[in-house]
Short mmCIF file of C-alpha atoms in Angstrom, two decimals:
data_model
loop_
_atom_site.label_atom_id
_atom_site.label_comp_id
_atom_site.label_asym_id
_atom_site.label_seq_id
_atom_site.Cartn_x
_atom_site.Cartn_y
_atom_site.Cartn_z
CA UNK A 1 132.93 198.80 117.93
CA UNK A 2 133.30 202.35 117.73
CA UNK A 3 135.36 203.76 121.25
CA UNK A 4 135.98 207.52 121.18
CA UNK A 5 138.56 208.30 124.95
CA UNK A 6 137.89 211.93 125.53
CA UNK A 7 141.12 213.10 127.09
CA UNK A 8 142.54 217.43 128.40
CA UNK A 9 139.99 218.00 130.91
CA UNK A 10 141.51 218.99 134.62
CA UNK A 11 141.15 222.03 137.49
CA UNK A 12 141.78 225.37 135.60
CA UNK A 13 141.92 229.92 136.66
CA UNK A 14 139.01 231.50 135.37
CA UNK A 15 140.16 233.63 132.63
CA UNK A 16 142.49 230.57 131.32
CA UNK A 17 142.80 228.21 128.29
CA UNK A 18 142.62 224.53 127.73
CA UNK A 19 142.72 221.60 124.79
CA UNK A 20 139.92 218.71 125.17
CA UNK A 21 141.16 216.20 122.55
CA UNK A 22 138.57 213.23 121.45
CA UNK A 23 141.05 209.86 120.42
CA UNK A 24 138.72 208.15 117.31
CA UNK A 25 138.57 204.57 117.58
CA UNK A 26 135.93 200.91 115.39
CA UNK A 27 135.33 202.99 112.79
CA UNK A 28 136.28 205.38 109.64
CA UNK A 29 136.80 208.72 111.24
CA UNK A 30 137.51 210.54 107.91
CA UNK A 31 134.11 209.94 107.35
CA UNK A 32 131.24 211.01 109.85
CA UNK A 33 131.29 214.76 111.82
CA UNK A 34 131.50 214.91 115.43
CA UNK A 35 130.39 216.75 117.71
CA UNK A 36 131.41 217.98 121.16
CA UNK A 37 128.72 217.96 124.05
CA UNK A 38 128.85 218.80 128.00
CA UNK A 39 127.52 218.14 131.21
CA UNK A 40 127.50 220.60 134.36
CA UNK A 41 127.41 219.38 137.85
CA UNK A 42 123.23 218.22 138.63
CA UNK A 43 122.74 219.25 134.73
CA UNK A 44 120.78 218.58 131.05
CA UNK A 45 122.44 218.26 128.38
CA UNK A 46 123.96 221.46 126.95
CA UNK A 47 125.51 220.22 122.83
CA UNK A 48 129.23 222.69 122.73
CA UNK A 49 130.23 222.05 119.05
CA UNK A 50 129.75 220.36 115.79
CA UNK A 51 132.17 219.89 112.54
CA UNK A 52 131.38 218.54 109.48
CA UNK A 53 134.16 215.13 108.86
CA UNK A 54 135.64 217.17 105.74
CA UNK A 55 135.46 220.90 108.32
CA UNK A 56 133.48 222.28 105.83
CA UNK A 57 130.62 223.33 108.53
CA UNK A 58 131.42 224.50 112.07
CA UNK A 59 128.94 225.32 114.71
CA UNK A 60 128.91 226.57 117.21
CA UNK A 61 126.66 226.39 120.34
CA UNK A 62 125.91 230.64 121.74
CA UNK A 63 127.39 230.22 124.85
CA UNK A 64 130.53 229.53 123.81
CA UNK A 65 131.02 231.58 120.32
CA UNK A 66 133.68 233.00 120.18
CA UNK A 67 136.07 231.57 123.15
CA UNK A 68 135.29 227.62 122.02
CA UNK A 69 137.02 226.76 117.95
CA UNK A 70 136.81 222.87 117.17
CA UNK A 71 138.63 221.28 115.04
CA UNK A 72 139.72 217.44 113.45
CA UNK A 73 142.82 215.89 111.81
CA UNK A 74 141.41 213.47 109.78
CA UNK A 75 144.67 212.05 109.66
CA UNK A 76 145.58 211.17 113.62
CA UNK A 77 141.30 210.30 114.29
CA UNK A 78 141.66 213.26 116.74
CA UNK A 79 138.71 215.54 117.30
CA UNK A 80 139.94 218.82 119.72
CA UNK A 81 138.05 221.42 121.31
CA UNK A 82 139.62 224.15 121.62
CA UNK A 83 138.62 226.81 125.19
CA UNK A 84 139.73 230.12 125.84
CA UNK A 85 139.03 232.71 127.97
CA UNK A 86 137.02 229.82 130.04
CA UNK A 87 134.09 231.11 132.90
CA UNK A 88 132.98 229.10 135.72
CA UNK A 89 130.09 228.30 133.82
CA UNK A 90 132.59 226.69 131.45
CA UNK A 91 132.25 223.14 133.94
CA UNK A 92 131.42 220.50 133.62
CA UNK A 93 131.96 217.60 131.56
CA UNK A 94 133.04 216.90 127.81
CA UNK A 95 131.32 214.45 126.17
CA UNK A 96 133.03 213.51 121.90
CA UNK A 97 129.94 211.87 120.16
CA UNK A 98 129.47 210.94 116.46
CA UNK A 99 127.15 209.95 114.24
CA UNK A 100 125.32 206.56 113.27
CA UNK A 101 125.18 208.11 109.53
CA UNK A 102 127.97 208.99 106.65
CA UNK A 103 128.33 212.18 105.24
CA UNK A 104 125.85 214.02 107.00
CA UNK A 105 125.48 217.15 108.66
CA UNK A 106 121.78 218.06 109.41
CA UNK A 107 118.75 215.59 109.83
CA UNK A 108 121.37 213.12 111.10
CA UNK A 109 122.91 214.82 113.75
CA UNK A 110 121.74 212.18 116.60
CA UNK A 111 123.95 210.48 118.85
CA UNK A 112 124.32 206.49 119.96
CA UNK A 113 128.06 206.59 119.91
CA UNK A 114 130.04 208.79 123.30
CA UNK A 115 132.92 209.08 125.22
CA UNK A 116 133.16 208.46 128.31
CA UNK A 117 133.42 212.14 129.13
CA UNK A 118 137.32 214.42 130.11
CA UNK A 119 135.66 216.29 133.57
CA UNK A 120 136.40 220.61 133.24
CA UNK A 121 136.60 222.34 136.10
CA UNK A 122 137.34 226.26 136.55
CA UNK A 123 137.76 227.56 140.21
CA UNK A 124 140.23 230.07 141.29
CA UNK B 1 114.81 226.37 119.60
CA UNK B 2 114.19 225.58 122.77
CA UNK B 3 112.41 222.21 124.18
CA UNK B 4 110.68 222.01 126.74
CA UNK B 5 110.32 218.71 129.01
CA UNK B 6 108.07 217.90 132.20
CA UNK B 7 111.37 218.18 135.39
CA UNK B 8 109.39 215.10 136.66
CA UNK B 9 107.60 211.26 135.41
CA UNK B 10 106.77 209.35 138.23
CA UNK B 11 105.78 205.38 137.39
CA UNK B 12 105.00 201.76 138.59
CA UNK B 13 106.57 199.01 137.21
CA UNK B 14 104.71 196.61 134.86
CA UNK B 15 102.50 200.39 133.82
CA UNK B 16 103.21 202.86 130.55
CA UNK B 17 105.62 205.94 130.82
CA UNK B 18 105.27 208.71 128.41
CA UNK B 19 107.70 211.45 128.79
CA UNK B 20 107.36 214.50 126.61
CA UNK B 21 108.96 217.42 124.56
CA UNK B 22 107.63 219.97 123.15
CA UNK B 23 108.59 222.11 120.90
CA UNK B 24 106.57 225.05 117.96
CA UNK B 25 106.09 222.93 114.55
CA UNK B 26 107.83 220.31 116.48
CA UNK B 27 106.87 217.83 114.06
CA UNK B 28 108.96 218.88 110.68
CA UNK B 29 111.84 217.79 112.94
CA UNK B 30 112.85 214.19 113.36
CA UNK B 31 113.19 213.92 116.67
CA UNK B 32 115.74 211.81 118.92
CA UNK B 33 116.15 210.59 122.34
CA UNK B 34 117.93 208.89 125.35
CA UNK B 35 118.78 208.01 128.67
CA UNK B 36 120.85 208.33 131.49
CA UNK B 37 121.29 206.41 134.42
CA UNK B 38 124.15 207.97 137.43
CA UNK B 39 127.80 208.04 136.15
CA UNK B 40 127.38 206.65 132.29
CA UNK B 41 127.24 208.40 129.88
CA UNK B 42 124.06 209.04 127.70
CA UNK B 43 122.77 206.17 125.36
CA UNK B 44 120.76 206.53 122.78
CA UNK B 45 117.06 205.12 122.69
CA UNK B 46 114.38 206.30 120.10
CA UNK B 47 115.95 207.80 116.32
CA UNK B 48 114.20 209.20 113.79
CA UNK B 49 110.41 210.16 116.53
CA UNK B 50 110.17 205.95 116.12
CA UNK B 51 113.40 204.41 115.67
CA UNK B 52 115.07 202.02 117.03
CA UNK B 53 118.93 201.17 117.86
CA UNK B 54 120.18 197.93 117.92
CA UNK B 55 119.58 196.67 121.63
CA UNK B 56 116.83 198.36 122.48
CA UNK B 57 114.25 196.92 123.75
CA UNK B 58 110.70 197.74 121.42
CA UNK B 59 109.07 198.40 124.80
CA UNK B 60 110.47 201.96 124.34
CA UNK B 61 108.60 203.68 121.21
CA UNK B 62 108.88 207.68 119.73
CA UNK B 63 105.99 209.56 118.62
CA UNK B 64 105.56 213.09 116.60
CA UNK B 65 103.23 216.03 116.05
CA UNK B 66 102.27 218.90 116.22
CA UNK B 67 104.04 220.91 118.90
CA UNK B 68 104.98 217.39 121.54
CA UNK B 69 106.55 214.09 120.94
CA UNK B 70 106.68 211.99 122.78
CA UNK B 71 108.36 208.73 125.01
CA UNK B 72 106.45 206.73 125.45
CA UNK B 73 108.79 203.54 126.99
CA UNK B 74 105.18 199.68 128.12
CA UNK B 75 105.88 197.83 131.06
CA UNK B 76 108.14 199.99 133.31
CA UNK B 77 111.25 198.58 134.91
CA UNK B 78 113.18 199.19 137.28
CA UNK B 79 116.14 199.01 135.50
CA UNK B 80 114.09 201.84 133.34
CA UNK B 81 114.50 204.19 135.69
CA UNK B 82 117.47 206.98 134.48
CA UNK B 83 116.99 211.02 133.37
CA UNK B 84 115.68 211.12 129.63
CA UNK B 85 116.09 214.43 126.87
CA UNK B 86 114.80 214.79 123.73
CA UNK B 87 116.58 215.99 120.73
CA UNK B 88 116.33 217.98 117.21
CA UNK B 89 119.06 219.42 115.20
CA UNK B 90 117.49 223.09 114.54
CA UNK B 91 118.11 223.14 110.65
CA UNK B 92 117.51 227.20 111.06
CA UNK B 93 120.53 227.50 112.78
CA UNK B 94 122.54 224.43 112.23
CA UNK B 95 122.93 223.50 115.83
CA UNK B 96 121.83 220.28 117.85
CA UNK B 97 119.09 221.36 120.18
CA UNK B 98 118.98 219.79 123.82
CA UNK B 99 115.47 219.04 125.98
CA UNK B 100 115.83 220.49 129.58
CA UNK B 101 115.35 216.14 130.35
CA UNK B 102 113.21 214.70 132.64
CA UNK B 103 114.38 212.12 136.12
CA UNK B 104 111.51 208.71 135.22
CA UNK B 105 110.46 207.66 138.77
CA UNK B 106 109.47 203.85 138.88
CA UNK B 107 107.12 203.53 142.31
#
């Protein structure tokens, strides 16, 4: 069974940093792209960033580009999101998500696998 | 790339609900649909326009033509009440794009 477990969320002041982690199990992590998706309180889903299985392809939403960095450690079956210069509008539940298809970066970017999310609150 | 969904759709039990997702030439893209109930993570209900993951009832189907993709829910049940999101991959920007979401209310 695929499991994605996020951690690292919390309350942080504007302008500070936070690093999220996602521990993956139940599948061959190094064969799949993985992504972060967030959902602000009472709001819809917003894709944040994605990384291919070998880290050759990385993409960011315009709202976080230059502030957030996505990375992965295949040896540890883990995905990360380094979030710098946080803003109140970054307040959200952050989900780690994985696709169905192996070795696919584009047309297979849909997500049957979601973690339960980790909550990030940016407030003074 | 922008995906536009109606904020809300209402339907009586046993009837059919249609949730639309508008985008420029969306028929050239593969559209995926999720539902999300309060306090839960989203669940994929349709992928690649009209395929269903295992465990999703046949009552859920999709179509995609022109500038509009549609999720059709037949014989709606009270348990179908949820927020529904469409999603595509935008190859011009290498971005995943979600629609704004539609709240389905079962009357």
